[in-house]
Tab-separated table of C-alpha atoms in Angstrom:
chain	number	residue	atom	x	y	z
A	14	UNK	CA	-118.454	156.151	53.728
A	15	UNK	CA	-119.079	155.025	50.685
A	16	UNK	CA	-116.311	156.546	49.131
A	17	UNK	CA	-113.879	154.538	50.963
A	18	UNK	CA	-116.503	151.230	50.362
A	19	UNK	CA	-116.585	151.756	47.314
A	20	UNK	CA	-112.501	151.726	46.955
A	21	UNK	CA	-111.600	149.169	48.953
A	22	UNK	CA	-114.390	147.037	46.990
A	23	UNK	CA	-112.548	148.381	44.078
A	24	UNK	CA	-109.055	147.100	45.176
A	25	UNK	CA	-110.383	144.094	45.989
A	26	UNK	CA	-111.588	143.374	42.555
A	27	UNK	CA	-108.325	144.526	41.171
A	28	UNK	CA	-106.616	141.718	42.892
A	29	UNK	CA	-108.940	139.700	42.139
A	30	UNK	CA	-107.986	139.926	38.223
A	31	UNK	CA	-104.396	139.993	39.001
A	32	UNK	CA	-104.844	136.652	40.140
A	33	UNK	CA	-104.931	135.108	36.748
A	34	UNK	CA	-101.809	136.717	35.811
A	35	UNK	CA	-100.448	135.723	38.858
A	36	UNK	CA	-101.140	131.842	37.758
A	37	UNK	CA	-99.997	132.800	34.220
A	38	UNK	CA	-96.125	132.565	35.166
A	39	UNK	CA	-96.975	128.738	36.483
A	40	UNK	CA	-95.718	128.035	32.406
A	41	UNK	CA	-92.221	130.270	33.491
A	42	UNK	CA	-91.726	127.873	36.412
A	43	UNK	CA	-92.436	124.477	34.185
A	44	UNK	CA	-89.891	126.124	31.506
A	45	UNK	CA	-87.383	126.274	34.652
A	46	UNK	CA	-88.280	122.311	35.437
A	47	UNK	CA	-86.802	121.260	31.855
A	48	UNK	CA	-84.259	123.323	32.036
A	49	UNK	CA	-83.742	121.425	35.527
A	50	UNK	CA	-84.310	117.833	33.627
A	51	UNK	CA	-81.762	118.213	30.727
A	52	UNK	CA	-79.333	119.802	32.956
A	53	UNK	CA	-79.615	116.699	35.287
A	54	UNK	CA	-79.123	114.430	32.428
A	55	UNK	CA	-75.876	115.990	31.096
A	56	UNK	CA	-74.484	115.981	34.730
A	57	UNK	CA	-75.446	112.134	34.418
A	58	UNK	CA	-73.587	111.804	31.215
A	59	UNK	CA	-70.516	113.739	32.692
A	60	UNK	CA	-70.694	111.403	35.510
A	61	UNK	CA	-70.895	108.139	33.206
A	62	UNK	CA	-67.804	109.812	31.237
A	63	UNK	CA	-66.073	110.337	34.386
A	64	UNK	CA	-66.632	106.738	35.774
A	65	UNK	CA	-65.864	105.176	32.376
A	66	UNK	CA	-62.349	107.230	32.450
A	67	UNK	CA	-61.647	106.255	35.792
A	68	UNK	CA	-61.845	103.214	34.667
A	69	UNK	CA	-59.837	102.809	31.987
A	70	UNK	CA	-57.190	104.768	33.640
A	71	UNK	CA	-57.500	101.818	36.576
A	72	UNK	CA	-57.118	99.072	34.444
A	73	UNK	CA	-53.414	100.783	32.755
A	74	UNK	CA	-52.357	101.455	35.994
A	75	UNK	CA	-52.621	97.885	37.012
A	76	UNK	CA	-50.911	96.860	33.482
A	77	UNK	CA	-48.071	98.734	34.288
A	78	UNK	CA	-47.923	97.532	37.904
A	79	UNK	CA	-48.408	94.070	36.645
A	80	UNK	CA	-45.332	95.089	34.406
A	81	UNK	CA	-43.249	96.548	37.243
A	82	UNK	CA	-43.810	93.521	39.449
A	83	UNK	CA	-42.542	91.575	36.097
A	84	UNK	CA	-39.899	93.400	35.990
A	85	UNK	CA	-38.622	93.394	39.408
A	86	UNK	CA	-39.037	89.436	40.165
A	87	UNK	CA	-36.517	89.516	37.060
A	88	UNK	CA	-34.006	91.455	38.506
A	89	UNK	CA	-34.250	89.713	42.098
A	90	UNK	CA	-33.680	86.089	40.219
A	91	UNK	CA	-30.959	87.582	37.839
A	92	UNK	CA	-29.746	88.755	41.449
A	93	UNK	CA	-30.002	85.756	43.181
A	94	UNK	CA	-28.167	82.952	40.025
A	95	UNK	CA	-25.022	82.936	39.305
A	96	UNK	CA	-24.558	84.011	35.548
A	97	UNK	CA	-22.012	80.937	34.852
A	98	UNK	CA	-24.011	78.015	36.373
A	99	UNK	CA	-27.834	78.815	36.231
A	100	UNK	CA	-28.183	78.291	39.571
A	101	UNK	CA	-28.428	79.910	43.128
A	102	UNK	CA	-25.867	82.262	43.969
A	103	UNK	CA	-24.745	82.350	47.745
A	104	UNK	CA	-27.383	84.904	48.317
A	105	UNK	CA	-30.476	83.118	47.031
A	106	UNK	CA	-29.306	79.710	48.502
A	107	UNK	CA	-29.504	81.639	51.659
A	108	UNK	CA	-32.622	82.928	51.102
A	109	UNK	CA	-34.269	79.417	50.362
A	110	UNK	CA	-32.421	78.066	52.829
A	111	UNK	CA	-34.096	80.531	55.447
A	112	UNK	CA	-36.989	79.447	54.110
A	113	UNK	CA	-37.034	75.836	54.285
A	114	UNK	CA	-35.947	76.000	57.876
A	115	UNK	CA	-39.009	78.086	58.516
A	116	UNK	CA	-41.080	75.140	57.137
A	117	UNK	CA	-39.476	72.961	58.309
A	118	UNK	CA	-40.441	74.292	62.114
A	119	UNK	CA	-43.228	74.370	60.941
A	120	UNK	CA	-44.454	71.324	60.153
A	121	UNK	CA	-41.930	68.934	61.882
A	122	UNK	CA	-40.390	68.143	58.440
A	123	UNK	CA	-36.652	66.961	58.281
A	124	UNK	CA	-33.887	68.005	55.563
A	125	UNK	CA	-29.774	67.888	55.478
A	126	UNK	CA	-27.847	70.417	53.778
A	127	UNK	CA	-24.539	69.429	52.122
A	128	UNK	CA	-21.464	71.334	51.401
A	129	UNK	CA	-19.070	70.130	48.541
A	130	UNK	CA	-15.672	72.235	47.564
A	131	UNK	CA	-14.011	71.060	44.576
A	132	UNK	CA	-10.520	69.854	45.525
A	133	UNK	CA	-8.285	70.487	42.620
A	134	UNK	CA	-9.282	73.605	40.748
A	135	UNK	CA	-7.086	75.904	41.370
A	136	UNK	CA	-4.259	73.640	40.025
A	137	UNK	CA	-6.254	73.024	36.799
A	138	UNK	CA	-7.525	77.363	36.573
A	139	UNK	CA	-3.528	77.621	36.395
A	140	UNK	CA	-2.376	75.045	34.701
A	141	UNK	CA	-4.858	75.647	31.501
A	142	UNK	CA	-6.734	78.924	32.147
A	143	UNK	CA	-10.219	79.654	33.703
A	144	UNK	CA	-12.398	78.313	30.753
A	145	UNK	CA	-10.714	75.070	31.778
A	146	UNK	CA	-11.971	75.713	35.484
A	147	UNK	CA	-15.656	77.144	34.150
A	148	UNK	CA	-15.832	73.803	31.920
A	149	UNK	CA	-15.261	71.592	35.310
A	150	UNK	CA	-17.502	73.866	37.451
A	151	UNK	CA	-20.465	72.578	34.869
A	152	UNK	CA	-19.768	69.680	34.799
A	153	UNK	CA	-19.552	69.152	37.989
A	154	UNK	CA	-23.174	70.971	38.574
A	155	UNK	CA	-24.406	68.461	36.222
A	156	UNK	CA	-23.595	65.595	38.185
A	157	UNK	CA	-24.879	66.802	41.432
A	158	UNK	CA	-27.915	67.642	39.541
A	159	UNK	CA	-28.084	63.618	38.445
A	160	UNK	CA	-27.596	62.930	42.212
A	161	UNK	CA	-30.181	65.152	43.428
A	162	UNK	CA	-34.133	65.463	43.334
A	163	UNK	CA	-35.920	68.386	41.371
A	164	UNK	CA	-37.623	69.373	45.162
A	165	UNK	CA	-33.741	69.849	45.928
A	166	UNK	CA	-31.892	73.024	46.161
A	167	UNK	CA	-28.426	73.996	44.594
A	168	UNK	CA	-26.598	76.648	45.005
A	169	UNK	CA	-23.183	77.878	44.476
A	170	UNK	CA	-21.742	79.349	47.617
A	171	UNK	CA	-18.704	81.248	45.335
A	172	UNK	CA	-15.495	80.213	44.274
A	173	UNK	CA	-15.824	76.155	43.914
A	174	UNK	CA	-17.650	75.760	47.045
A	175	UNK	CA	-21.368	74.607	46.085
A	176	UNK	CA	-24.642	73.570	48.537
A	177	UNK	CA	-27.005	71.287	48.212
A	178	UNK	CA	-30.340	71.364	49.862
A	179	UNK	CA	-31.541	68.093	51.006
A	180	UNK	CA	-35.528	67.408	51.635
A	181	UNK	CA	-37.037	64.620	54.093
A	182	UNK	CA	-33.316	62.630	55.035
A	183	UNK	CA	-32.372	61.460	58.268
A	184	UNK	CA	-28.330	61.557	59.146
A	185	UNK	CA	-27.605	58.292	58.100
A	186	UNK	CA	-29.473	58.758	54.167
A	187	UNK	CA	-27.799	62.312	54.089
A	188	UNK	CA	-24.139	61.147	54.457
A	189	UNK	CA	-24.830	58.207	52.003
A	190	UNK	CA	-25.809	60.808	49.734
A	191	UNK	CA	-22.531	62.877	50.497
A	192	UNK	CA	-20.804	59.785	49.895
A	193	UNK	CA	-22.521	59.683	46.288
A	194	UNK	CA	-21.942	63.416	45.290
A	195	UNK	CA	-18.458	62.808	46.263
A	196	UNK	CA	-18.185	59.301	44.240
A	197	UNK	CA	-20.131	61.004	41.194
A	198	UNK	CA	-17.500	64.273	41.104
A	199	UNK	CA	-14.750	61.601	41.406
A	200	UNK	CA	-15.343	59.791	38.802
A	201	UNK	CA	-15.320	62.820	36.234
A	202	UNK	CA	-12.191	63.309	33.874
A	203	UNK	CA	-11.153	66.113	31.377
A	204	UNK	CA	-8.932	66.515	28.989
A	205	UNK	CA	-7.205	70.171	28.782
A	206	UNK	CA	-4.248	70.243	25.613
A	207	UNK	CA	-3.984	66.453	25.547
A	208	UNK	CA	-3.561	66.391	29.273
A	209	UNK	CA	-6.174	64.394	31.449
A	210	UNK	CA	-7.086	65.699	35.075
A	211	UNK	CA	-9.941	65.186	37.409
A	212	UNK	CA	-11.200	67.549	40.405
A	213	UNK	CA	-13.198	65.736	43.428
A	214	UNK	CA	-14.812	67.276	45.920
A	215	UNK	CA	-14.748	67.123	49.676
A	216	UNK	CA	-18.240	66.927	51.624
A	217	UNK	CA	-19.948	68.148	54.762
A	218	UNK	CA	-23.392	67.548	56.443
A	219	UNK	CA	-25.336	69.550	59.137
A	220	UNK	CA	-28.888	68.356	59.929
A	221	UNK	CA	-31.861	70.318	59.877
A	222	UNK	CA	-34.474	70.801	62.614
A	223	UNK	CA	-36.578	72.779	63.897
A	224	UNK	CA	-34.089	74.276	65.744
A	225	UNK	CA	-31.546	74.768	63.209
A	226	UNK	CA	-30.655	78.164	62.378
A	227	UNK	CA	-29.224	79.077	58.103
A	228	UNK	CA	-26.231	80.704	59.729
A	229	UNK	CA	-25.206	77.916	62.162
A	230	UNK	CA	-26.075	74.424	60.252
A	231	UNK	CA	-23.562	76.394	56.923
A	232	UNK	CA	-20.720	76.977	59.143
A	233	UNK	CA	-21.317	73.479	60.837
A	234	UNK	CA	-21.402	71.741	57.609
A	235	UNK	CA	-18.899	74.309	56.363
A	236	UNK	CA	-16.668	72.902	59.093
A	237	UNK	CA	-17.576	69.619	58.374
A	238	UNK	CA	-16.674	69.909	55.002
A	239	UNK	CA	-12.874	70.457	56.146
A	240	UNK	CA	-12.574	68.070	58.667
A	241	UNK	CA	-13.264	65.621	55.498
A	242	UNK	CA	-11.125	67.514	53.191
A	243	UNK	CA	-8.012	66.819	55.560
A	244	UNK	CA	-9.282	63.296	55.735
A	245	UNK	CA	-9.358	62.502	51.983
A	246	UNK	CA	-5.596	64.221	51.849
A	247	UNK	CA	-4.877	61.459	53.881
A	248	UNK	CA	-6.519	59.077	52.272
A	249	UNK	CA	-4.452	59.484	49.112
Protein backbone atom coordinates (compact mmCIF):
# COMPACT_ATOMS: atom_id res chain seq x y z
CA UNK A 1 0.00 0.00 0.00
CA UNK A 2 2.77 2.42 0.77
CA UNK A 3 4.46 1.72 -2.57
CA UNK A 4 1.19 2.39 -4.41
CA UNK A 5 0.64 5.58 -2.50
CA UNK A 6 4.17 6.65 -3.25
CA UNK A 7 3.68 5.93 -6.96
CA UNK A 8 0.51 7.96 -7.08
CA UNK A 9 2.18 10.84 -5.31
CA UNK A 10 5.14 10.62 -7.68
CA UNK A 11 2.77 10.78 -10.69
CA UNK A 12 1.01 13.83 -9.26
CA UNK A 13 4.33 15.50 -8.70
CA UNK A 14 5.33 14.81 -12.29
CA UNK A 15 2.07 16.31 -13.51
CA UNK A 16 2.71 19.41 -11.40
CA UNK A 17 6.19 19.70 -12.85
CA UNK A 18 4.71 19.40 -16.34
CA UNK A 19 2.26 22.31 -15.79
CA UNK A 20 4.85 25.06 -16.30
CA UNK A 21 5.84 23.43 -19.56
CA UNK A 22 2.23 23.71 -20.71
CA UNK A 23 2.16 27.35 -19.73
CA UNK A 24 5.39 27.94 -21.71
CA UNK A 25 3.44 27.19 -24.84
CA UNK A 26 1.61 30.53 -24.38
CA UNK A 27 4.34 32.48 -26.18
CA UNK A 28 3.71 30.26 -29.16
CA UNK A 29 0.05 31.30 -29.15
CA UNK A 30 1.10 34.93 -28.83
CA UNK A 31 3.29 34.51 -31.90
CA UNK A 32 0.35 33.02 -33.80
CA UNK A 33 -1.79 35.99 -32.78
CA UNK A 34 0.89 38.37 -34.07
CA UNK A 35 0.90 36.52 -37.40
CA UNK A 36 -2.89 36.86 -37.52
CA UNK A 37 -2.69 40.64 -37.00
CA UNK A 38 -0.24 40.92 -39.84
CA UNK A 39 -2.57 38.85 -42.04
CA UNK A 40 -5.50 41.06 -41.12
CA UNK A 41 -3.57 44.16 -42.13
CA UNK A 42 -2.70 42.58 -45.49
CA UNK A 43 -6.34 41.70 -46.06
CA UNK A 44 -7.40 45.28 -45.26
CA UNK A 45 -4.84 46.64 -47.71
CA UNK A 46 -6.11 44.26 -50.34
CA UNK A 47 -9.69 45.33 -49.71
CA UNK A 48 -8.70 49.00 -50.01
CA UNK A 49 -6.93 48.28 -53.27
CA UNK A 50 -9.99 46.45 -54.61
CA UNK A 51 -12.31 49.29 -53.58
CA UNK A 52 -10.01 51.85 -55.18
CA UNK A 53 -9.90 49.76 -58.34
CA UNK A 54 -13.69 49.46 -58.36
CA UNK A 55 -14.10 53.24 -58.06
CA UNK A 56 -11.67 53.77 -60.92
CA UNK A 57 -13.60 51.26 -63.03
CA UNK A 58 -16.90 52.94 -62.20
CA UNK A 59 -15.52 56.35 -63.19
CA UNK A 60 -14.23 54.93 -66.46
CA UNK A 61 -17.53 53.21 -67.23
CA UNK A 62 -19.47 56.38 -66.44
CA UNK A 63 -17.27 58.37 -68.80
CA UNK A 64 -17.76 55.76 -71.54
CA UNK A 65 -21.53 55.79 -70.93
CA UNK A 66 -21.62 59.59 -71.19
CA UNK A 67 -19.70 59.45 -74.48
CA UNK A 68 -22.03 56.77 -75.82
CA UNK A 69 -25.12 58.79 -74.81
CA UNK A 70 -23.70 61.92 -76.47
CA UNK A 71 -23.13 59.91 -79.65
CA UNK A 72 -26.68 58.55 -79.52
CA UNK A 73 -28.05 62.08 -79.10
CA UNK A 74 -25.92 63.25 -82.03
CA UNK A 75 -27.16 60.42 -84.26
CA UNK A 76 -30.76 61.01 -83.23
CA UNK A 77 -30.46 64.73 -83.98
CA UNK A 78 -28.93 63.89 -87.35
CA UNK A 79 -31.73 61.43 -88.11
CA UNK A 80 -34.36 64.10 -87.34
CA UNK A 81 -32.73 67.03 -89.17
CA UNK A 82 -33.04 68.00 -92.82
CA UNK A 83 -29.41 68.09 -93.99
CA UNK A 84 -30.04 70.76 -96.63
CA UNK A 85 -32.09 73.27 -94.62
CA UNK A 86 -30.93 72.56 -91.06
CA UNK A 87 -34.48 72.31 -89.72
CA UNK A 88 -36.46 69.30 -88.48
CA UNK A 89 -37.39 66.71 -91.07
CA UNK A 90 -40.78 64.99 -91.02
CA UNK A 91 -39.72 62.47 -88.39
CA UNK A 92 -38.35 65.14 -86.08
CA UNK A 93 -41.32 67.45 -86.59
CA UNK A 94 -43.87 64.72 -85.90
CA UNK A 95 -42.04 63.80 -82.69
CA UNK A 96 -42.09 67.45 -81.62
CA UNK A 97 -45.79 67.71 -82.52
CA UNK A 98 -46.63 64.70 -80.36
CA UNK A 99 -44.71 66.19 -77.43
CA UNK A 100 -46.44 69.54 -77.89
CA UNK A 101 -49.88 67.96 -77.97
CA UNK A 102 -49.11 66.15 -74.71
CA UNK A 103 -48.18 69.50 -73.16
CA UNK A 104 -51.36 71.11 -74.52
CA UNK A 105 -53.51 68.33 -73.10
CA UNK A 106 -51.87 68.48 -69.70
CA UNK A 107 -51.84 72.24 -69.24
CA UNK A 108 -54.84 73.22 -71.38
CA UNK A 109 -52.59 75.33 -73.60
CA UNK A 110 -53.36 76.37 -77.17
CA UNK A 111 -51.55 76.30 -80.46
CA UNK A 112 -51.86 76.01 -84.21
CA UNK A 113 -50.33 73.99 -87.01
CA UNK A 114 -49.69 75.59 -90.41
CA UNK A 115 -48.76 73.49 -93.42
CA UNK A 116 -47.14 75.38 -96.33
CA UNK A 117 -46.65 74.11 -99.87
CA UNK A 118 -44.34 75.96 -102.26
CA UNK A 119 -46.39 76.73 -105.38
CA UNK A 120 -43.90 76.81 -108.24
CA UNK A 121 -40.84 74.86 -107.14
CA UNK A 122 -41.10 72.13 -109.80
CA UNK A 123 -41.01 74.56 -112.77
CA UNK A 124 -37.96 76.24 -111.22
CA UNK A 125 -36.22 72.88 -110.81
CA UNK A 126 -37.12 71.89 -114.37
CA UNK A 127 -35.97 75.18 -115.88
CA UNK A 128 -32.88 75.98 -113.82
CA UNK A 129 -31.85 72.77 -112.05
CA UNK A 130 -32.12 71.48 -108.50
CA UNK A 131 -29.40 73.81 -107.24
CA UNK A 132 -31.73 76.69 -108.04
CA UNK A 133 -34.57 74.89 -106.29
CA UNK A 134 -32.40 74.37 -103.22
CA UNK A 135 -31.65 78.10 -103.10
CA UNK A 136 -35.37 78.84 -103.23
CA UNK A 137 -36.05 76.45 -100.34
CA UNK A 138 -33.29 77.94 -98.20
CA UNK A 139 -34.58 81.46 -98.78
CA UNK A 140 -38.13 80.38 -97.96
CA UNK A 141 -37.00 78.85 -94.66
CA UNK A 142 -35.29 82.13 -93.78
CA UNK A 143 -38.50 84.03 -94.61
CA UNK A 144 -40.55 81.69 -92.41
CA UNK A 145 -38.07 82.01 -89.54
CA UNK A 146 -38.34 85.81 -89.71
CA UNK A 147 -42.11 85.55 -89.25
CA UNK A 148 -42.24 83.23 -86.22
CA UNK A 149 -40.96 83.22 -82.66
CA UNK A 150 -37.98 81.29 -81.31
CA UNK A 151 -40.37 79.04 -79.37
CA UNK A 152 -42.22 78.04 -82.57
CA UNK A 153 -41.08 74.99 -84.52
CA UNK A 154 -40.37 74.74 -88.27
CA UNK A 155 -40.08 71.44 -90.11
CA UNK A 156 -39.83 70.13 -93.65
CA UNK A 157 -42.43 67.44 -94.23
CA UNK A 158 -40.88 66.50 -97.55
CA UNK A 159 -40.11 67.97 -100.96
CA UNK A 160 -41.62 71.45 -101.12
CA UNK A 161 -43.93 71.08 -98.10
CA UNK A 162 -43.24 72.71 -94.72
CA UNK A 163 -44.97 72.82 -91.36
CA UNK A 164 -44.93 75.40 -88.59
CA UNK A 165 -46.00 74.70 -85.00
CA UNK A 166 -47.14 77.88 -83.26
CA UNK A 167 -47.80 78.32 -79.55
CA UNK A 168 -50.57 80.27 -77.79
CA UNK A 169 -52.55 81.37 -80.84
CA UNK A 170 -56.31 81.38 -81.32
CA UNK A 171 -57.84 80.56 -84.68
CA UNK A 172 -58.05 84.20 -85.82
CA UNK A 173 -54.38 84.84 -85.02
CA UNK A 174 -53.34 81.56 -86.62
CA UNK A 175 -55.09 82.39 -89.90
CA UNK A 176 -53.57 85.87 -89.85
CA UNK A 177 -50.13 84.30 -89.37
CA UNK A 178 -50.75 81.89 -92.27
CA UNK A 179 -51.64 84.84 -94.50
CA UNK A 180 -48.51 86.70 -93.38
CA UNK A 181 -46.36 83.67 -94.24
CA UNK A 182 -47.92 83.44 -97.69
CA UNK A 183 -47.31 87.13 -98.28
CA UNK A 184 -43.68 86.94 -97.11
CA UNK A 185 -42.95 84.05 -99.48
CA UNK A 186 -44.89 85.64 -102.35
CA UNK A 187 -42.62 88.70 -102.12
CA UNK A 188 -39.47 86.66 -102.68
CA UNK A 189 -37.89 86.89 -106.12
CA UNK A 190 -34.92 85.01 -107.58
CA UNK A 191 -32.70 85.55 -110.59
CA UNK A 192 -31.43 82.45 -112.40
CA UNK A 193 -29.55 82.74 -115.72
CA UNK A 194 -30.79 86.27 -116.13
CA UNK A 195 -34.43 85.35 -115.54
CA UNK A 196 -36.38 86.72 -112.57
CA UNK A 197 -38.74 84.18 -111.02
CA UNK A 198 -40.88 83.85 -107.91
CA UNK A 199 -42.24 80.86 -106.05
CA UNK A 200 -45.07 81.63 -103.63
CA UNK A 201 -46.74 79.28 -101.16
CA UNK A 202 -50.19 78.14 -100.04
CA UNK A 203 -50.93 77.69 -96.33
CA UNK A 204 -53.47 75.54 -94.48
CA UNK A 205 -54.29 75.86 -90.77
CA UNK A 206 -55.33 73.39 -88.05
CA UNK A 207 -56.00 74.45 -84.45
CA UNK A 208 -54.45 72.36 -81.67
CA UNK A 209 -56.62 71.52 -78.67
CA UNK A 210 -56.57 69.10 -75.76
CA UNK A 211 -58.44 66.61 -77.97
CA UNK A 212 -56.14 66.85 -80.99
CA UNK A 213 -54.29 63.88 -82.45
CA UNK A 214 -51.02 64.33 -84.33
CA UNK A 215 -52.03 62.39 -87.44
CA UNK A 216 -55.45 64.04 -87.62
CA UNK A 217 -54.19 67.62 -87.26
CA UNK A 218 -51.51 67.03 -89.90
CA UNK A 219 -54.15 65.67 -92.25
CA UNK A 220 -56.51 68.56 -91.43
CA UNK A 221 -53.86 71.21 -92.11
CA UNK A 222 -52.76 69.39 -95.27
CA UNK A 223 -56.30 69.30 -96.65
CA UNK A 224 -56.79 72.97 -95.78
CA UNK A 225 -53.56 73.76 -97.63
CA UNK A 226 -54.78 72.05 -100.82
CA UNK A 227 -58.07 73.94 -100.61
CA UNK A 228 -56.07 77.15 -100.29
CA UNK A 229 -53.86 76.19 -103.24
CA UNK A 230 -56.90 75.77 -105.49
CA UNK A 231 -58.27 79.09 -104.25
CA UNK A 232 -55.00 80.90 -105.06
CA UNK A 233 -54.99 79.44 -108.57
CA UNK A 234 -58.45 80.85 -109.17
CA UNK A 235 -57.36 84.20 -107.72
CA UNK A 236 -54.38 84.39 -110.01
